Amino acid sequence: MQLNILLNNRLFLPPTTLIPSFMVKGVVKTNSADTAGALVRLFARSDAALVGQAITKADGSYKFTVFDTKEKFIIAHHPKRLFNAVVQDNVVPK
């Protein structure tokens, strides 16, 4: 809900509160080659809640924006199931 204030025929919007954000990003590689189309999921380490998921770009990169610096873990799945899923634990957003 947004409260708009009209004063002297001018609309004043309330100030917005900026929420700090942090990044988790990386590249998925298979045998030293970039892997496009891999499913990457980010989980909270404390309770294993899904924080987000992404599909890697052509260069194998992925990126998540999160709003805390609590530890996370990542699970990446190969797009053609040629390799087992990989886990990266103790990921700290920066």
mmCIF file of N, CA and C in Angstrom:
data_model
loop_
_atom_site.group_PDB
_atom_site.id
_atom_site.type_symbol
_atom_site.label_atom_id
_atom_site.label_comp_id
_atom_site.label_asym_id
_atom_site.label_seq_id
_atom_site.Cartn_x
_atom_site.Cartn_y
_atom_site.Cartn_z
ATOM 1 N N MET A 1 0.841 -1.159 0.000
ATOM 2 C CA MET A 1 0.000 0.000 0.000
ATOM 3 C C MET A 1 0.890 1.227 0.000
ATOM 4 N N GLN A 2 0.540 2.215 -0.798
ATOM 5 C CA GLN A 2 1.321 3.434 -0.893
ATOM 6 C C GLN A 2 0.439 4.617 -0.556
ATOM 7 N N LEU A 3 0.938 5.488 0.279
ATOM 8 C CA LEU A 3 0.215 6.695 0.660
ATOM 9 C C LEU A 3 0.777 7.859 -0.146
ATOM 10 N N ASN A 4 -0.059 8.483 -0.953
ATOM 11 C CA ASN A 4 0.352 9.650 -1.734
ATOM 12 C C ASN A 4 -0.168 10.907 -1.057
ATOM 13 N N ILE A 5 0.670 11.926 -1.029
ATOM 14 C CA ILE A 5 0.300 13.185 -0.381
ATOM 15 C C ILE A 5 0.211 14.260 -1.453
ATOM 16 N N LEU A 6 -0.925 14.943 -1.504
ATOM 17 C CA LEU A 6 -1.134 16.023 -2.461
ATOM 18 C C LEU A 6 -1.079 17.334 -1.699
ATOM 19 N N LEU A 7 -0.139 18.205 -2.063
ATOM 20 C CA LEU A 7 0.031 19.481 -1.385
ATOM 21 C C LEU A 7 0.230 20.564 -2.442
ATOM 22 N N ASN A 8 -0.622 21.588 -2.434
ATOM 23 C CA ASN A 8 -0.546 22.679 -3.414
ATOM 24 C C ASN A 8 -0.508 22.133 -4.845
ATOM 25 N N ASN A 9 -1.370 21.166 -5.105
ATOM 26 C CA ASN A 9 -1.494 20.540 -6.421
ATOM 27 C C ASN A 9 -0.222 19.822 -6.886
ATOM 28 N N ARG A 10 0.656 19.484 -5.972
ATOM 29 C CA ARG A 10 1.839 18.695 -6.302
ATOM 30 C C ARG A 10 1.779 17.387 -5.531
ATOM 31 N N LEU A 11 2.148 16.346 -6.197
ATOM 32 C CA LEU A 11 2.123 15.026 -5.580
ATOM 33 C C LEU A 11 3.473 14.744 -4.939
ATOM 34 N N PHE A 12 3.458 14.462 -3.641
ATOM 35 C CA PHE A 12 4.668 14.114 -2.915
ATOM 36 C C PHE A 12 4.581 12.642 -2.522
ATOM 37 N N LEU A 13 5.553 11.882 -2.953
ATOM 38 C CA LEU A 13 5.598 10.476 -2.593
ATOM 39 C C LEU A 13 6.422 10.322 -1.327
ATOM 40 N N PRO A 14 6.035 9.399 -0.473
ATOM 41 C CA PRO A 14 6.819 9.193 0.751
ATOM 42 C C PRO A 14 8.217 8.679 0.403
ATOM 43 N N PRO A 15 9.184 8.994 1.248
ATOM 44 C CA PRO A 15 10.547 8.507 0.969
ATOM 45 C C PRO A 15 10.577 6.984 1.005
ATOM 46 N N THR A 16 11.400 6.420 0.152
ATOM 47 C CA THR A 16 11.522 4.966 0.125
ATOM 48 C C THR A 16 12.683 4.542 1.009
ATOM 49 N N THR A 17 12.540 3.409 1.600
ATOM 50 C CA THR A 17 13.600 2.841 2.417
ATOM 51 C C THR A 17 14.392 1.877 1.559
ATOM 52 N N LEU A 18 15.676 2.108 1.448
ATOM 53 C CA LEU A 18 16.522 1.221 0.660
ATOM 54 C C LEU A 18 16.868 -0.014 1.474
ATOM 55 N N ILE A 19 16.692 -1.147 0.868
ATOM 56 C CA ILE A 19 17.044 -2.413 1.512
ATOM 57 C C ILE A 19 18.359 -2.865 0.906
ATOM 58 N N PRO A 20 19.375 -3.082 1.742
ATOM 59 C CA PRO A 20 20.662 -3.506 1.184
ATOM 60 C C PRO A 20 20.537 -4.879 0.527
ATOM 61 N N SER A 21 21.229 -5.046 -0.575
ATOM 62 C CA SER A 21 21.207 -6.337 -1.256
ATOM 63 C C SER A 21 22.635 -6.835 -1.447
ATOM 64 N N PHE A 22 22.759 -8.127 -1.593
ATOM 65 C CA PHE A 22 24.049 -8.791 -1.730
ATOM 66 C C PHE A 22 23.970 -9.759 -2.906
ATOM 67 N N MET A 23 25.113 -10.149 -3.419
ATOM 68 C CA MET A 23 25.156 -11.004 -4.602
ATOM 69 C C MET A 23 25.769 -12.367 -4.286
ATOM 70 N N VAL A 24 25.237 -13.363 -4.969
ATOM 71 C CA VAL A 24 25.855 -14.680 -5.053
ATOM 72 C C VAL A 24 25.962 -14.954 -6.547
ATOM 73 N N LYS A 25 27.180 -15.110 -7.043
ATOM 74 C CA LYS A 25 27.346 -15.348 -8.467
ATOM 75 C C LYS A 25 28.504 -16.302 -8.702
ATOM 76 N N GLY A 26 28.476 -16.932 -9.864
ATOM 77 C CA GLY A 26 29.523 -17.883 -10.193
ATOM 78 C C GLY A 26 29.358 -18.402 -11.600
ATOM 79 N N VAL A 27 30.141 -19.431 -11.932
ATOM 80 C CA VAL A 27 30.128 -20.048 -13.252
ATOM 81 C C VAL A 27 30.125 -21.555 -13.070
ATOM 82 N N VAL A 28 29.247 -22.241 -13.807
ATOM 83 C CA VAL A 28 29.214 -23.700 -13.801
ATOM 84 C C VAL A 28 30.083 -24.183 -14.950
ATOM 85 N N LYS A 29 31.024 -25.068 -14.631
ATOM 86 C CA LYS A 29 31.928 -25.615 -15.656
ATOM 87 C C LYS A 29 31.865 -27.141 -15.624
ATOM 88 N N THR A 30 32.000 -27.724 -16.799
ATOM 89 C CA THR A 30 32.059 -29.172 -16.949
ATOM 90 C C THR A 30 33.339 -29.502 -17.702
ATOM 91 N N ASN A 31 34.229 -30.237 -17.071
ATOM 92 C CA ASN A 31 35.531 -30.550 -17.685
ATOM 93 C C ASN A 31 36.211 -29.276 -18.205
ATOM 94 N N SER A 32 36.232 -28.251 -17.392
ATOM 95 C CA SER A 32 36.862 -26.950 -17.677
ATOM 96 C C SER A 32 36.165 -26.147 -18.764
ATOM 97 N N ALA A 33 35.003 -26.587 -19.235
ATOM 98 C CA ALA A 33 34.249 -25.822 -20.241
ATOM 99 C C ALA A 33 33.010 -25.225 -19.586
ATOM 100 N N ASP A 34 32.619 -24.046 -20.041
ATOM 101 C CA ASP A 34 31.409 -23.408 -19.527
ATOM 102 C C ASP A 34 30.192 -24.262 -19.873
ATOM 103 N N THR A 35 29.218 -24.269 -18.966
ATOM 104 C CA THR A 35 28.019 -25.082 -19.165
ATOM 105 C C THR A 35 26.787 -24.189 -19.182
ATOM 106 N N ALA A 36 26.230 -24.000 -20.369
ATOM 107 C CA ALA A 36 25.019 -23.201 -20.519
ATOM 108 C C ALA A 36 23.803 -24.071 -20.219
ATOM 109 N N GLY A 37 22.765 -23.458 -19.660
ATOM 110 C CA GLY A 37 21.504 -24.157 -19.439
ATOM 111 C C GLY A 37 21.436 -25.017 -18.197
ATOM 112 N N ALA A 38 22.418 -24.914 -17.318
ATOM 113 C CA ALA A 38 22.386 -25.687 -16.066
ATOM 114 C C ALA A 38 21.408 -25.038 -15.089
ATOM 115 N N LEU A 39 20.668 -25.856 -14.376
ATOM 116 C CA LEU A 39 19.757 -25.364 -13.346
ATOM 117 C C LEU A 39 20.552 -25.194 -12.053
ATOM 118 N N VAL A 40 20.549 -23.979 -11.502
ATOM 119 C CA VAL A 40 21.274 -23.671 -10.269
ATOM 120 C C VAL A 40 20.248 -23.216 -9.244
ATOM 121 N N ARG A 41 20.270 -23.858 -8.077
ATOM 122 C CA ARG A 41 19.335 -23.490 -7.005
ATOM 123 C C ARG A 41 20.124 -23.035 -5.785
ATOM 124 N N LEU A 42 19.636 -21.974 -5.154
ATOM 125 C CA LEU A 42 20.267 -21.398 -3.973
ATOM 126 C C LEU A 42 19.361 -21.637 -2.774
ATOM 127 N N PHE A 43 19.939 -22.176 -1.697
ATOM 128 C CA PHE A 43 19.183 -22.517 -0.496
ATOM 129 C C PHE A 43 19.786 -21.828 0.724
ATOM 130 N N ALA A 44 18.944 -21.516 1.706
ATOM 131 C CA ALA A 44 19.421 -21.022 3.001
ATOM 132 C C ALA A 44 20.029 -22.204 3.747
ATOM 133 N N ARG A 45 21.217 -22.029 4.278
ATOM 134 C CA ARG A 45 21.886 -23.131 4.970
ATOM 135 C C ARG A 45 21.196 -23.466 6.291
ATOM 136 N N SER A 46 20.579 -22.491 6.930
ATOM 137 C CA SER A 46 19.975 -22.692 8.247
ATOM 138 C C SER A 46 18.791 -23.645 8.237
ATOM 139 N N ASP A 47 17.947 -23.562 7.193
ATOM 140 C CA ASP A 47 16.743 -24.403 7.179
ATOM 141 C C ASP A 47 16.460 -25.040 5.817
ATOM 142 N N ALA A 48 17.405 -24.921 4.883
ATOM 143 C CA ALA A 48 17.298 -25.503 3.539
ATOM 144 C C ALA A 48 16.131 -24.935 2.727
ATOM 145 N N ALA A 49 15.673 -23.741 3.068
ATOM 146 C CA ALA A 49 14.609 -23.090 2.304
ATOM 147 C C ALA A 49 15.168 -22.619 0.959
ATOM 148 N N LEU A 50 14.406 -22.832 -0.101
ATOM 149 C CA LEU A 50 14.816 -22.382 -1.426
ATOM 150 C C LEU A 50 14.771 -20.856 -1.474
ATOM 151 N N VAL A 51 15.898 -20.244 -1.806
ATOM 152 C CA VAL A 51 15.997 -18.796 -1.886
ATOM 153 C C VAL A 51 15.742 -18.333 -3.324
ATOM 154 N N GLY A 52 16.220 -19.101 -4.288
ATOM 155 C CA GLY A 52 16.026 -18.754 -5.690
ATOM 156 C C GLY A 52 16.606 -19.799 -6.600
ATOM 157 N N GLN A 53 16.270 -19.692 -7.877
ATOM 158 C CA GLN A 53 16.862 -20.583 -8.864
ATOM 159 C C GLN A 53 17.108 -19.821 -10.151
ATOM 160 N N ALA A 54 18.080 -20.299 -10.917
ATOM 161 C CA ALA A 54 18.461 -19.630 -12.160
ATOM 162 C C ALA A 54 18.941 -20.676 -13.154
ATOM 163 N N ILE A 55 18.905 -20.307 -14.417
ATOM 164 C CA ILE A 55 19.477 -21.110 -15.490
ATOM 165 C C ILE A 55 20.734 -20.382 -15.956
ATOM 166 N N THR A 56 21.835 -21.129 -16.091
ATOM 167 C CA THR A 56 23.088 -20.483 -16.482
ATOM 168 C C THR A 56 23.003 -19.943 -17.904
ATOM 169 N N LYS A 57 23.712 -18.838 -18.112
ATOM 170 C CA LYS A 57 23.781 -18.193 -19.433
ATOM 171 C C LYS A 57 24.727 -18.986 -20.336
ATOM 172 N N ALA A 58 24.935 -18.486 -21.548
ATOM 173 C CA ALA A 58 25.795 -19.157 -22.526
ATOM 174 C C ALA A 58 27.212 -19.377 -22.007
ATOM 175 N N ASP A 59 27.691 -18.450 -21.165
ATOM 176 C CA ASP A 59 29.049 -18.582 -20.616
ATOM 177 C C ASP A 59 29.075 -19.380 -19.315
ATOM 178 N N GLY A 60 27.937 -19.981 -18.928
ATOM 179 C CA GLY A 60 27.867 -20.791 -17.710
ATOM 180 C C GLY A 60 27.648 -19.990 -16.439
ATOM 181 N N SER A 61 27.464 -18.684 -16.565
ATOM 182 C CA SER A 61 27.354 -17.840 -15.377
ATOM 183 C C SER A 61 25.926 -17.802 -14.832
ATOM 184 N N TYR A 62 25.857 -17.546 -13.536
ATOM 185 C CA TYR A 62 24.574 -17.353 -12.851
ATOM 186 C C TYR A 62 24.756 -16.256 -11.825
ATOM 187 N N LYS A 63 23.629 -15.674 -11.381
ATOM 188 C CA LYS A 63 23.698 -14.590 -10.399
ATOM 189 C C LYS A 63 22.401 -14.562 -9.611
ATOM 190 N N PHE A 64 22.525 -14.391 -8.302
ATOM 191 C CA PHE A 64 21.380 -14.228 -7.410
ATOM 192 C C PHE A 64 21.548 -12.937 -6.622
ATOM 193 N N THR A 65 20.452 -12.243 -6.377
ATOM 194 C CA THR A 65 20.441 -11.102 -5.472
ATOM 195 C C THR A 65 19.697 -11.530 -4.217
ATOM 196 N N VAL A 66 20.335 -11.370 -3.069
ATOM 197 C CA VAL A 66 19.732 -11.754 -1.789
ATOM 198 C C VAL A 66 19.784 -10.554 -0.850
ATOM 199 N N PHE A 67 19.048 -10.636 0.246
ATOM 200 C CA PHE A 67 18.923 -9.484 1.138
ATOM 201 C C PHE A 67 19.488 -9.733 2.537
ATOM 202 N N ASP A 68 20.360 -10.733 2.644
ATOM 203 C CA ASP A 68 21.065 -10.980 3.905
ATOM 204 C C ASP A 68 22.408 -11.622 3.585
ATOM 205 N N THR A 69 23.267 -11.693 4.588
ATOM 206 C CA THR A 69 24.590 -12.296 4.395
ATOM 207 C C THR A 69 24.704 -13.646 5.089
ATOM 208 N N LYS A 70 23.577 -14.256 5.385
ATOM 209 C CA LYS A 70 23.601 -15.575 6.017
ATOM 210 C C LYS A 70 24.114 -16.616 5.025
ATOM 211 N N GLU A 71 24.745 -17.670 5.564
ATOM 212 C CA GLU A 71 25.318 -18.712 4.716
ATOM 213 C C GLU A 71 24.249 -19.411 3.891
ATOM 214 N N LYS A 72 24.623 -19.762 2.681
ATOM 215 C CA LYS A 72 23.749 -20.453 1.739
ATOM 216 C C LYS A 72 24.470 -21.687 1.207
ATOM 217 N N PHE A 73 23.746 -22.512 0.446
ATOM 218 C CA PHE A 73 24.399 -23.552 -0.342
ATOM 219 C C PHE A 73 23.728 -23.617 -1.702
ATOM 220 N N ILE A 74 24.499 -24.095 -2.680
ATOM 221 C CA ILE A 74 24.054 -24.124 -4.072
ATOM 222 C C ILE A 74 24.080 -25.560 -4.560
ATOM 223 N N ILE A 75 23.074 -25.920 -5.342
ATOM 224 C CA ILE A 75 23.065 -27.201 -6.049
ATOM 225 C C ILE A 75 22.886 -26.888 -7.526
ATOM 226 N N ALA A 76 23.789 -27.422 -8.366
ATOM 227 C CA ALA A 76 23.714 -27.205 -9.811
ATOM 228 C C ALA A 76 23.503 -28.548 -10.503
ATOM 229 N N HIS A 77 22.596 -28.558 -11.480
ATOM 230 C CA HIS A 77 22.265 -29.769 -12.236
ATOM 231 C C HIS A 77 22.671 -29.584 -13.691
ATOM 232 N N HIS A 78 23.340 -30.571 -14.255
ATOM 233 C CA HIS A 78 23.749 -30.509 -15.662
ATOM 234 C C HIS A 78 22.508 -30.518 -16.550
ATOM 235 N N PRO A 79 22.469 -29.682 -17.596
ATOM 236 C CA PRO A 79 21.255 -29.571 -18.415
ATOM 237 C C PRO A 79 20.875 -30.851 -19.157
ATOM 238 N N LYS A 80 21.857 -31.709 -19.471
ATOM 239 C CA LYS A 80 21.564 -32.953 -20.201
ATOM 240 C C LYS A 80 21.743 -34.192 -19.327
ATOM 241 N N ARG A 81 21.900 -33.958 -18.027
ATOM 242 C CA ARG A 81 22.072 -35.042 -17.054
ATOM 243 C C ARG A 81 23.258 -35.959 -17.372
ATOM 244 N N LEU A 82 24.292 -35.389 -17.946
ATOM 245 C CA LEU A 82 25.491 -36.174 -18.246
ATOM 246 C C LEU A 82 26.403 -36.305 -17.037
ATOM 247 N N PHE A 83 26.199 -35.433 -16.041
ATOM 248 C CA PHE A 83 27.016 -35.444 -14.830
ATOM 249 C C PHE A 83 26.092 -35.374 -13.621
ATOM 250 N N ASN A 84 26.572 -35.860 -12.491
ATOM 251 C CA ASN A 84 25.804 -35.748 -11.255
ATOM 252 C C ASN A 84 25.723 -34.287 -10.824
ATOM 253 N N ALA A 85 24.717 -33.986 -10.031
ATOM 254 C CA ALA A 85 24.585 -32.641 -9.469
ATOM 255 C C ALA A 85 25.796 -32.342 -8.590
ATOM 256 N N VAL A 86 26.133 -31.075 -8.486
ATOM 257 C CA VAL A 86 27.229 -30.650 -7.620
ATOM 258 C C VAL A 86 26.691 -29.698 -6.562
ATOM 259 N N VAL A 87 27.338 -29.707 -5.408
ATOM 260 C CA VAL A 87 26.925 -28.865 -4.288
ATOM 261 C C VAL A 87 28.084 -27.974 -3.892
ATOM 262 N N GLN A 88 27.790 -26.709 -3.678
ATOM 263 C CA GLN A 88 28.763 -25.783 -3.099
ATOM 264 C C GLN A 88 28.176 -25.323 -1.773
ATOM 265 N N ASP A 89 28.854 -25.668 -0.676
ATOM 266 C CA ASP A 89 28.351 -25.354 0.662
ATOM 267 C C ASP A 89 29.074 -24.135 1.226
ATOM 268 N N ASN A 90 28.509 -23.557 2.283
ATOM 269 C CA ASN A 90 29.101 -22.418 2.991
ATOM 270 C C ASN A 90 29.311 -21.204 2.097
ATOM 271 N N VAL A 91 28.343 -20.909 1.247
ATOM 272 C CA VAL A 91 28.416 -19.748 0.362
ATOM 273 C C VAL A 91 27.954 -18.514 1.146
ATOM 274 N N VAL A 92 28.764 -17.472 1.140
ATOM 275 C CA VAL A 92 28.441 -16.234 1.862
ATOM 276 C C VAL A 92 28.214 -15.118 0.839
ATOM 277 N N PRO A 93 27.009 -14.563 0.782
ATOM 278 C CA PRO A 93 26.739 -13.468 -0.153
ATOM 279 C C PRO A 93 27.614 -12.251 0.139
ATOM 280 N N LYS A 94 28.005 -11.547 -0.923
ATOM 281 C CA LYS A 94 28.843 -10.338 -0.782
ATOM 282 C C LYS A 94 28.225 -9.203 -1.524
#
